[in-house]
Short mmCIF file of C-alpha atoms and ligand atoms in Angstrom, two decimals:
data_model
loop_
_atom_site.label_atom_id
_atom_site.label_comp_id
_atom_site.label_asym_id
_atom_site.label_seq_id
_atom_site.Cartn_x
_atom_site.Cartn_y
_atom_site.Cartn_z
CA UNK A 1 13.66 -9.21 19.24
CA UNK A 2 10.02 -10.19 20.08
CA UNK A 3 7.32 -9.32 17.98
CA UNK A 4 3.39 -9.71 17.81
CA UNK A 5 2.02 -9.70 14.28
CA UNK A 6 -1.64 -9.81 13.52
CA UNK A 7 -2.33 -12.37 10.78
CA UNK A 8 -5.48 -11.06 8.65
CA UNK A 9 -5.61 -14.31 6.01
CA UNK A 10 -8.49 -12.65 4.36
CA UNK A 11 -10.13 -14.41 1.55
CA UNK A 12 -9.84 -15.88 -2.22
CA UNK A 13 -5.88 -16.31 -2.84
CA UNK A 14 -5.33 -14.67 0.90
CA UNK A 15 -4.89 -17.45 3.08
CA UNK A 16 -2.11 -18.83 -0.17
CA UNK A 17 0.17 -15.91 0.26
CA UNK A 18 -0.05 -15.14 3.49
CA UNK A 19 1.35 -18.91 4.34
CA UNK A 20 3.86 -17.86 2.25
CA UNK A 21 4.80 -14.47 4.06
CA UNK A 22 4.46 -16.57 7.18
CA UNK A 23 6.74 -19.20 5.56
CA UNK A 24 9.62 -15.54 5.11
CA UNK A 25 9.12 -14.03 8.15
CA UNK A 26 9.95 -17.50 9.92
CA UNK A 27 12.56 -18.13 7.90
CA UNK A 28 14.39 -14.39 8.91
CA UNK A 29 13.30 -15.20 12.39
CA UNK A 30 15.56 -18.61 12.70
CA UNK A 31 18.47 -16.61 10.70
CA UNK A 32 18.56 -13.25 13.09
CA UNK A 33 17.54 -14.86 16.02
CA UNK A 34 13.94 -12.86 16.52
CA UNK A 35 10.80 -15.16 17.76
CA UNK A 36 7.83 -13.48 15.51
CA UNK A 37 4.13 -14.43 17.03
CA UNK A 38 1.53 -14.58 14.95
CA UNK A 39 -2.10 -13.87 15.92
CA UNK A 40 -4.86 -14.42 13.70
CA UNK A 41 -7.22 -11.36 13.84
CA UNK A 42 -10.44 -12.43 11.08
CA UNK A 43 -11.97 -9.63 8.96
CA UNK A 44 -13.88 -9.65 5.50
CA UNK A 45 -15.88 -12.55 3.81
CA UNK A 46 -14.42 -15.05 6.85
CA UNK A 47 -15.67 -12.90 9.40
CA UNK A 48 -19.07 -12.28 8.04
CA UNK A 49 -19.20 -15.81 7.96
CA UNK A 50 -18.26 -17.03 11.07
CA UNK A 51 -19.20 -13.90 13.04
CA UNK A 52 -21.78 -11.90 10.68
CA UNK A 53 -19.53 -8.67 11.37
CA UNK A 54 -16.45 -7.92 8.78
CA UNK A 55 -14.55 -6.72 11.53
CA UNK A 56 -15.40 -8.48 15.03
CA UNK A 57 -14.83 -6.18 18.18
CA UNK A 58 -12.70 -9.59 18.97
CA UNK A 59 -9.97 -8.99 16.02
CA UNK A 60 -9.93 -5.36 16.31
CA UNK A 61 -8.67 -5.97 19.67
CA UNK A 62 -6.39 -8.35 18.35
CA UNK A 63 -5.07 -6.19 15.69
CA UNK A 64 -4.74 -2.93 18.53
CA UNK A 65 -2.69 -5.85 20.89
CA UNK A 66 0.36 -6.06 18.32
CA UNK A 67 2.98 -4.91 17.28
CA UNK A 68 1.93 -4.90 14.15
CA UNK A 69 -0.63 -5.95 11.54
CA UNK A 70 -0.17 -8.46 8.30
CA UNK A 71 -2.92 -8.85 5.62
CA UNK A 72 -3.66 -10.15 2.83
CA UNK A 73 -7.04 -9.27 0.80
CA UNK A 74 -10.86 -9.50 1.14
CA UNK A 75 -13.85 -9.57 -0.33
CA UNK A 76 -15.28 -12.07 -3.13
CA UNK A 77 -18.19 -12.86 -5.36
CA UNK A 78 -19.97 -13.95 -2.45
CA UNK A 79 -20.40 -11.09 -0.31
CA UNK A 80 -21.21 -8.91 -3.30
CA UNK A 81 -25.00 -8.06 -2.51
CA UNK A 82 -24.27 -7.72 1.19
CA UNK A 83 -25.70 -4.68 2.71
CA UNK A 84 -23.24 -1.81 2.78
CA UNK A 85 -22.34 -2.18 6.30
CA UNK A 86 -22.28 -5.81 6.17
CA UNK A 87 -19.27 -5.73 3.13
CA UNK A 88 -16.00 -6.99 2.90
CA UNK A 89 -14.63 -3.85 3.13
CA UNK A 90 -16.22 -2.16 4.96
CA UNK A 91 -14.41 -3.91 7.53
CA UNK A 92 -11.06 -2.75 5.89
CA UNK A 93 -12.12 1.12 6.40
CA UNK A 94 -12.76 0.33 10.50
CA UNK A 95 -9.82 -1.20 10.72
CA UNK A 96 -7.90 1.95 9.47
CA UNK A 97 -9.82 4.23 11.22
CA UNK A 98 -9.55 1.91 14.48
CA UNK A 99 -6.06 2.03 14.25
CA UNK A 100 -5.80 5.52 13.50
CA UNK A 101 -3.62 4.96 10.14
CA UNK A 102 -3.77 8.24 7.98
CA UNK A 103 -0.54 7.70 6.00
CA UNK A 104 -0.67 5.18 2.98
CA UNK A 105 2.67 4.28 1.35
CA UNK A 106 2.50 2.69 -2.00
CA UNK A 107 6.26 2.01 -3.54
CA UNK A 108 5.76 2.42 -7.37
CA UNK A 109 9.18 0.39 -8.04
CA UNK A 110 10.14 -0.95 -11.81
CA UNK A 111 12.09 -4.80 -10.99
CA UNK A 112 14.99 -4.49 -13.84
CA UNK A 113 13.99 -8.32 -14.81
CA UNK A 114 10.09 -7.13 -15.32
CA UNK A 115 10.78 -4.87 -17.44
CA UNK A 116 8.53 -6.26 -20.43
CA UNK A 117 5.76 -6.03 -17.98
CA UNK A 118 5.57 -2.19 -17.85
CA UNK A 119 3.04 -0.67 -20.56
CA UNK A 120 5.67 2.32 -20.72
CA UNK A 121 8.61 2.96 -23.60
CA UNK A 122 12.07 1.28 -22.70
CA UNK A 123 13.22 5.30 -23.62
CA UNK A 124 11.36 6.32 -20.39
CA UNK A 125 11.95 3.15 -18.14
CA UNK A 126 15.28 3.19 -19.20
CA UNK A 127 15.98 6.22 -16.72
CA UNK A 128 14.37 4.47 -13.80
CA UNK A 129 11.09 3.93 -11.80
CA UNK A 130 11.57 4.40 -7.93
CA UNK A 131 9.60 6.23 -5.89
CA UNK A 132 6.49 6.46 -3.29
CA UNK A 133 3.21 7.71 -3.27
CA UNK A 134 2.54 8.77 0.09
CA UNK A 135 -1.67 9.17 0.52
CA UNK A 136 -3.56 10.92 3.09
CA UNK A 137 -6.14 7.82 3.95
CA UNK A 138 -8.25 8.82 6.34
CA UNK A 139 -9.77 12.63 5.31
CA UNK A 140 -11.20 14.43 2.45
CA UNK A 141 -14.08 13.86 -0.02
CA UNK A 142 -14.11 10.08 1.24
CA UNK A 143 -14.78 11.04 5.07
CA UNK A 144 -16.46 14.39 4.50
CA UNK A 145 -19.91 14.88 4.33
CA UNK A 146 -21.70 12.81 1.10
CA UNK A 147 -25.60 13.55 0.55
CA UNK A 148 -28.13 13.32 -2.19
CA UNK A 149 -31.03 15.27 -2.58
CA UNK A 150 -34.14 17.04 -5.03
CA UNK A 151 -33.56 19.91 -6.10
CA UNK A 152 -35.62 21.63 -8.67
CA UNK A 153 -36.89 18.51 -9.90
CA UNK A 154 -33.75 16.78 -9.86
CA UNK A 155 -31.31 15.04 -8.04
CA UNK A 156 -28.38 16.41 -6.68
CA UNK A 157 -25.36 15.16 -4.98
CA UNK A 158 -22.81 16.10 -2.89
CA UNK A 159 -19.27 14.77 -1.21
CA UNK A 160 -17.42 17.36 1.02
CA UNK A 161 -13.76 17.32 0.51
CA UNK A 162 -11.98 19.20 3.66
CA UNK A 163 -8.86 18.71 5.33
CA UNK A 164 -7.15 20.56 8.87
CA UNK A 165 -3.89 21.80 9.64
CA UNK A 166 -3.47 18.69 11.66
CA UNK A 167 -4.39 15.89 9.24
CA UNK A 168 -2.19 17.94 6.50
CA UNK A 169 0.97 18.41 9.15
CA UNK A 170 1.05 14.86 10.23
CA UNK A 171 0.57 12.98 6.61
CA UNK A 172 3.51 15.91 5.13
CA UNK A 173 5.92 14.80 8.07
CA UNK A 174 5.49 11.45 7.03
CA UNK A 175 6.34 12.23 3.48
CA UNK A 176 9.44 14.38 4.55
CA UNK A 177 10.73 11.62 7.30
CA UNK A 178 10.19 9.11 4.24
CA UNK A 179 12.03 10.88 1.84
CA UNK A 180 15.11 11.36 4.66
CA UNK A 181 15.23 7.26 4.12
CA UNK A 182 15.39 7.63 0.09
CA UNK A 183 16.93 10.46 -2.56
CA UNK A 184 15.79 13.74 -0.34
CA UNK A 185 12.80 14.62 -2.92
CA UNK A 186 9.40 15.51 -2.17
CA UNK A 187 7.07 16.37 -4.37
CA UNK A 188 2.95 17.65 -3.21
CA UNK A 189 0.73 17.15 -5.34
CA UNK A 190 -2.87 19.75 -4.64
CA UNK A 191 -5.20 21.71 -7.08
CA UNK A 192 -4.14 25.00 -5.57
CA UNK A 193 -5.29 26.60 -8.77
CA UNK A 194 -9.00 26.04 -8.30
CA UNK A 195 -9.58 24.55 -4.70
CA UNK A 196 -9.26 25.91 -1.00
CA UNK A 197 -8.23 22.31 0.40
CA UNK A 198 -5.45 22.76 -1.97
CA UNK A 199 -4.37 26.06 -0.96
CA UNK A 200 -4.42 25.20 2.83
CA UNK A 201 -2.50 21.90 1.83
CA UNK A 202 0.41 23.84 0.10
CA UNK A 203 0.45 26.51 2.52
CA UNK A 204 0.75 23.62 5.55
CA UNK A 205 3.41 21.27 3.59
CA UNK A 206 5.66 24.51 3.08
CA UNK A 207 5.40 24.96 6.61
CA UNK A 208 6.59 21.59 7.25
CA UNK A 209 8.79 21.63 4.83
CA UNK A 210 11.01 24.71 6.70
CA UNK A 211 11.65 21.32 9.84
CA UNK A 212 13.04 19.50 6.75
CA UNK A 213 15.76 21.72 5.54
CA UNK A 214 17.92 18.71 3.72
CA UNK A 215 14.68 17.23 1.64
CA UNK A 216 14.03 19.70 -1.79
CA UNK A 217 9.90 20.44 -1.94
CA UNK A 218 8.12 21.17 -4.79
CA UNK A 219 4.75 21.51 -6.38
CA UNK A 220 2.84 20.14 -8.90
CA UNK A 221 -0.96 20.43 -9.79
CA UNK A 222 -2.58 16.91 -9.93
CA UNK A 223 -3.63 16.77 -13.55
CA UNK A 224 0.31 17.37 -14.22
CA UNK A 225 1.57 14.76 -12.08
CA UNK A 226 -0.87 12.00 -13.76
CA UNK A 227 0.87 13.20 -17.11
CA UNK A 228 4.42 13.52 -16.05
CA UNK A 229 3.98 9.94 -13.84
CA UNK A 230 3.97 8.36 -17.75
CA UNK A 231 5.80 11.17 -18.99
CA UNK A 232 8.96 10.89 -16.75
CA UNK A 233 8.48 9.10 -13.90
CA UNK A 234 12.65 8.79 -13.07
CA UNK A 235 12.00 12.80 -11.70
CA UNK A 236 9.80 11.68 -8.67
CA UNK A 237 11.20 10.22 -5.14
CA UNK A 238 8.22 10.74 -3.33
CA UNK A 239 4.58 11.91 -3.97
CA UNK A 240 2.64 13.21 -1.27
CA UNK A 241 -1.22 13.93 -2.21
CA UNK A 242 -4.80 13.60 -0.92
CA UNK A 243 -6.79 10.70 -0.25
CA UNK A 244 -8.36 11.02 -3.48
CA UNK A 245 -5.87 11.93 -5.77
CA UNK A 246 -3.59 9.62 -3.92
CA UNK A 247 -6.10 6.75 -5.13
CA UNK A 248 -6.04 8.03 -8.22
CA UNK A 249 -2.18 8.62 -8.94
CA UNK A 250 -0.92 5.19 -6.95
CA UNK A 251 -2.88 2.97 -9.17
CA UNK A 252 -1.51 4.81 -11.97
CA UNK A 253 1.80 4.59 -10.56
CA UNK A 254 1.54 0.64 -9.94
CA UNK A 255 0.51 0.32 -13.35
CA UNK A 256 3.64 1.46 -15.18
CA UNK A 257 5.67 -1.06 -13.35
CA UNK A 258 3.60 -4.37 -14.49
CA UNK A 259 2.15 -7.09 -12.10
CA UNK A 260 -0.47 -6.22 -9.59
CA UNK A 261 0.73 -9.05 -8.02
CA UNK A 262 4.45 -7.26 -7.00
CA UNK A 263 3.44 -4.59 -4.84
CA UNK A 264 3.20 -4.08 -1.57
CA UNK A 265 1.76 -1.36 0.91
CA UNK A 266 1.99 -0.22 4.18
CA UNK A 267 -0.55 1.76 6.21
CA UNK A 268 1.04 4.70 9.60
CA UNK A 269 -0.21 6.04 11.81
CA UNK A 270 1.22 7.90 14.74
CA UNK A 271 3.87 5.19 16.79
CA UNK A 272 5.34 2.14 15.07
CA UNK A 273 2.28 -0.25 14.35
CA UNK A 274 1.27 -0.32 10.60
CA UNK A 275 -0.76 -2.32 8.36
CA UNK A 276 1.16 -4.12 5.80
CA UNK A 277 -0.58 -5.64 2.79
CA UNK A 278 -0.41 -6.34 -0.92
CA UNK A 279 -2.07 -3.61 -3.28
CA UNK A 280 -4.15 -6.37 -5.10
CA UNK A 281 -7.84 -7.68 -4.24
CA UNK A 282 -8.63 -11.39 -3.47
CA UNK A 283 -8.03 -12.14 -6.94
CA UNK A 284 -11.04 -15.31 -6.51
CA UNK A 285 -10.86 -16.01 -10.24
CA UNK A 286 -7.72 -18.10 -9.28
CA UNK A 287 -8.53 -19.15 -5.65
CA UNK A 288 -7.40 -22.50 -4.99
CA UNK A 289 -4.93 -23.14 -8.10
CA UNK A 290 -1.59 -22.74 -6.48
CA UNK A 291 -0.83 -19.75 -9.01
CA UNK A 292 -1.24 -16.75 -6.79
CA UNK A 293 2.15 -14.50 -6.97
CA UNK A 294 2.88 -14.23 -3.36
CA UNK A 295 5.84 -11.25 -3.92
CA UNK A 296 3.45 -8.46 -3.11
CA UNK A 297 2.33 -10.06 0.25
CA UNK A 298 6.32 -11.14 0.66
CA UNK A 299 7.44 -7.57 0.12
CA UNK A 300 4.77 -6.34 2.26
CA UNK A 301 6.29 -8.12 5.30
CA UNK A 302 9.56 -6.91 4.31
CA UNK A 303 8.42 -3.47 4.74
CA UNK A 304 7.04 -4.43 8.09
CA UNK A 305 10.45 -5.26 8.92
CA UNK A 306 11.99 -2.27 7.68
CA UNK A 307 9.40 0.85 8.72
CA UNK A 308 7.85 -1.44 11.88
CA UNK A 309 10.36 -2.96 13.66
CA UNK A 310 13.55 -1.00 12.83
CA UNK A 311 14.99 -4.36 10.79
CA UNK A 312 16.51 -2.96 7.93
CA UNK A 313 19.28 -5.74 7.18
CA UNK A 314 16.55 -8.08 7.51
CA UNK A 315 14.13 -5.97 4.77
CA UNK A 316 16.85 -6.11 2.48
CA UNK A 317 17.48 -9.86 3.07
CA UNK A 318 14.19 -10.47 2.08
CA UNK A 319 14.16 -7.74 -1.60
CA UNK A 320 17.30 -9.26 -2.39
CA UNK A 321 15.95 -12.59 -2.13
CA UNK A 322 12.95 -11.27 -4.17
CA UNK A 323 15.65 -10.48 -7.25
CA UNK A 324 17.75 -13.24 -7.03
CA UNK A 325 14.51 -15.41 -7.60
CA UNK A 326 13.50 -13.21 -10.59
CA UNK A 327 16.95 -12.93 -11.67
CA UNK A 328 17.24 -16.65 -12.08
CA UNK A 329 14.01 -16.56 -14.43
CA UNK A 330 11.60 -18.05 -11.95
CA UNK A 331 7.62 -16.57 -12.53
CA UNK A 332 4.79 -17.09 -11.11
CA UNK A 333 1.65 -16.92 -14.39
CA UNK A 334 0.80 -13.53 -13.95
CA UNK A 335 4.56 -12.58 -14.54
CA UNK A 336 5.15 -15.21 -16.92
CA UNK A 337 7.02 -14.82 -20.64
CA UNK A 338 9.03 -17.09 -23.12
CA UNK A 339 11.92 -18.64 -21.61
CA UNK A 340 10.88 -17.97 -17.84
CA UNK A 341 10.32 -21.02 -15.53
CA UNK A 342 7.11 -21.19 -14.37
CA UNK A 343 6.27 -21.93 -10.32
CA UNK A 344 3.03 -21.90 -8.18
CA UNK A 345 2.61 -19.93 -4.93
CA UNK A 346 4.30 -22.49 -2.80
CA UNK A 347 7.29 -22.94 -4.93
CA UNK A 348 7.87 -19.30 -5.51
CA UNK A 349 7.29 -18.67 -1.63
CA UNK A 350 10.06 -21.66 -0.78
CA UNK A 351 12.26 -20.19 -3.41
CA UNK A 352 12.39 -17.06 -1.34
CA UNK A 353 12.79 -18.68 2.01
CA UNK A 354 16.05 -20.70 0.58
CA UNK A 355 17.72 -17.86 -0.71
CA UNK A 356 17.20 -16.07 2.69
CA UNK A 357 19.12 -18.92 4.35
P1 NAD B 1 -8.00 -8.37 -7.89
O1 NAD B 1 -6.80 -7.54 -7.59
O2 NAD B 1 -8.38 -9.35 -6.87
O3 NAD B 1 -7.78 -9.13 -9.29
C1 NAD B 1 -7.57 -8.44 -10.53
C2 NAD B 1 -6.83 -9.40 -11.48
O4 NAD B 1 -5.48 -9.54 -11.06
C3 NAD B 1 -7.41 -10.83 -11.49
O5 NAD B 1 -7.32 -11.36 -12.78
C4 NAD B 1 -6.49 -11.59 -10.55
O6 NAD B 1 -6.40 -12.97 -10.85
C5 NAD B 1 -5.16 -10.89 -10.76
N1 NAD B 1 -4.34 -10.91 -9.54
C6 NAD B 1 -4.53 -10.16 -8.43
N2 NAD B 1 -3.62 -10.48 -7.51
C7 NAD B 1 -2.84 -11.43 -8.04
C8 NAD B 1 -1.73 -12.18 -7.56
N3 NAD B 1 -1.21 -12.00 -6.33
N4 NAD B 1 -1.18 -13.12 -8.38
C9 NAD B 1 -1.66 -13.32 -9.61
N5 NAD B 1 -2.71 -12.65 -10.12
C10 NAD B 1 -3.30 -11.72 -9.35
O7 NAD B 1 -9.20 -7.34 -8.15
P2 NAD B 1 -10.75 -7.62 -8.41
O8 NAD B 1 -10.93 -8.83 -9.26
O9 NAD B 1 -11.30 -6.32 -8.86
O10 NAD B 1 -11.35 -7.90 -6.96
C11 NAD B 1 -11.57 -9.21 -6.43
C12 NAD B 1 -12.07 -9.05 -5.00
O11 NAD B 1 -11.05 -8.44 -4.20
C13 NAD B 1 -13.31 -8.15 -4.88
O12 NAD B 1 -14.19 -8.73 -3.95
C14 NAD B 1 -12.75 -6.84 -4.36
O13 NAD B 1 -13.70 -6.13 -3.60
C15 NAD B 1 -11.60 -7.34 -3.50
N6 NAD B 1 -10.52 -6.34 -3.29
C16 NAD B 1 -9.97 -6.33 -2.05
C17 NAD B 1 -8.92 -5.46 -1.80
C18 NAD B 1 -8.30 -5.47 -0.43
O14 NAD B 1 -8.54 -6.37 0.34
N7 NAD B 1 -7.49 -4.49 -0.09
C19 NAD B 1 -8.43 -4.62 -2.80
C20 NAD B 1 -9.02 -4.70 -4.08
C21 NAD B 1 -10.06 -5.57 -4.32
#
């Protein structure tokens, strides 16, 4: 197969790993026989640099022209005391909305060989930790209507949280079609109790759920699932929520299983294209050092290959490589105890690509 991919090398440790999930997808190109194309598309701290925009018309063009998009992180000490528009992310938010991606897919997965990482009890991890948080991305309080104003002699603010039919139909399908790939489970997560997007969002994901008749729905309110996440996280397959309690609960969820550094993300929309990238930020406090962990970015292009182009022998030939590195004891510092050998970004990314061969 021929693909596109739009390289976003981003800033701080970005450019590090994505050389390295260059480095895979190169390697699993020569193996399967696929030529893999990769066009750099700027955005963030580069951009505003080079172009004063942290998403030039230029790379969102790029980014619509593939068949898919790859990125790293953005932002950095530098652009801190940008104007709003003018930020590092800011360019990250057009990008999503440009490409129309409303589903966010965030695998909370606990490696067996990181298991000292997790903050959690070995009696809970013991019964595993494997499942998704699928997030609505592109509605509620964060795109509704925010204003502050005097009132009475004070200030008061305001942030609109509304969803449609349509945005709730499309991001539930995508949680039902996911769990179809995994155990069959889907769990929504609303605060039907106390708030009318809530009650429109169970009402709508019921709906959906009657297309779905092999996956099992159920319900939980939000302040539940942040408790039972720590609780007993071995009962969830997949977690569909909000936009803002999906940023809540996937952070959480990353959390219990260790390094930042691990996990990976993808971004749907309608049609294949998707936005793959690690969970972390630009991590600048160890730019330049070689000791980025590269896995998250890896495993991000691995789930390119797997939701993207249709490669799943290829996505597993790329996790399996993942464990067989951490099997054999190799860390990079951020995943680093006693008895572990130690590698730099490089190392750990070359380590991957010769296990794939
Ligand atoms: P961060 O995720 O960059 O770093 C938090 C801590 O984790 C740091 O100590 C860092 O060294 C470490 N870390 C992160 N990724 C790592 C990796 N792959 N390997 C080893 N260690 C890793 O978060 P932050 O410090 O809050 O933010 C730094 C910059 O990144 C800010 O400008 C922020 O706006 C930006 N940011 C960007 C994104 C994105 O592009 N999606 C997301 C979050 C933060």
């Amino acid at each position: 197969m021929k693909k596109n991919i739009a390289i976003i090398r981003g800033d701080g440790i970005g450019p590090e790993i994505m050389a390295q999930a260059v480095a895979v997808l190169d390697t699993v190109a020569e193996k399967y026989g696929h030529t893999f194309t990769y066009m750099d598309a700027p955005m963030g701290g580069e951009a505003i640099d080079r172009f004063g925009d942290p998403l030039p018309k230029s790379s969102l063009e790029t980014c619509l022209a593939s068949d898919s998009v790859l990125l790293s992180a953005v932002g950095g000490p530098k652009w801190d005391n940008m104007p709003k528009d003018l930020r590092p992310e800011r360019g990250l938010l057009r990008l999503r909305a440009g490409l129309g991606l409303y589903a966010n897919l965030r695998p909370a997965r606990l490696f067996d060989e990181l298991r000292d990482a997790s903050p959690l009890k070995s009696s809970i991890i013991d019964k595993g930790v494997d499942f998704v948080v699928v997030r609505e991305l592109i509605g509620g309080a964060y795109f509704g209507e925010h204003s502050t104003e005097k009132l009475d002699g004070e200030y008061y603010a305001k942030d609109i949280m509304g969803y449609s039919e349509h945005e709730i139909e499309r991001i539930a399908r995508v949680a039902f079609e996911t769990a179809r790939k995994r155990r069959k489970k889907v769990c929504s997560v609303d605060k039907a109790n106390v708030l009318d997007s809530s009650k429109l969002w169970r009402k709508i994901v019921t709906k959906v759920a009657e297309n779905y008749p092999d996956v099992i729905l159920s319900h939980m309110y939000v302040d539940n699932c942040a408790m039972q996440i720590v609780r007993d996280p071995s009962q969830f397959d997949v977690i569909v929520t909000e936009n803002l309690f999906g940023d809540i609960l996937s952070d959480e969820a990353s959390m219990i299983t260790g390094s930042i550094g691990m996990i990976p993300s993808s971004s749907l929309g309608d049609g294949t294209r998707g936005l793959y990238e690690p969970i972390h930020g630009s991590a600048p406090d160890i730019a330049g050092t070689d000791s980025a962990n590269p896995i998250g970015m890896i495993l991000s292009a691995a789930m390119m290959l797997r939701y993207s182009f249709d490669m799943p022998e290829e996505a597993d030939a790329v996790e399996s490589a993942v464990n067989s590195i951490l099997q054999e004891g190799f860390r990079t510092g951020d995943t680093m105890s006693e008895g572990k050998m130690r590698l730099g970004c490089i190392d750990t990314g070359m380590a991957i690509c010769e296990k794939i061969k």
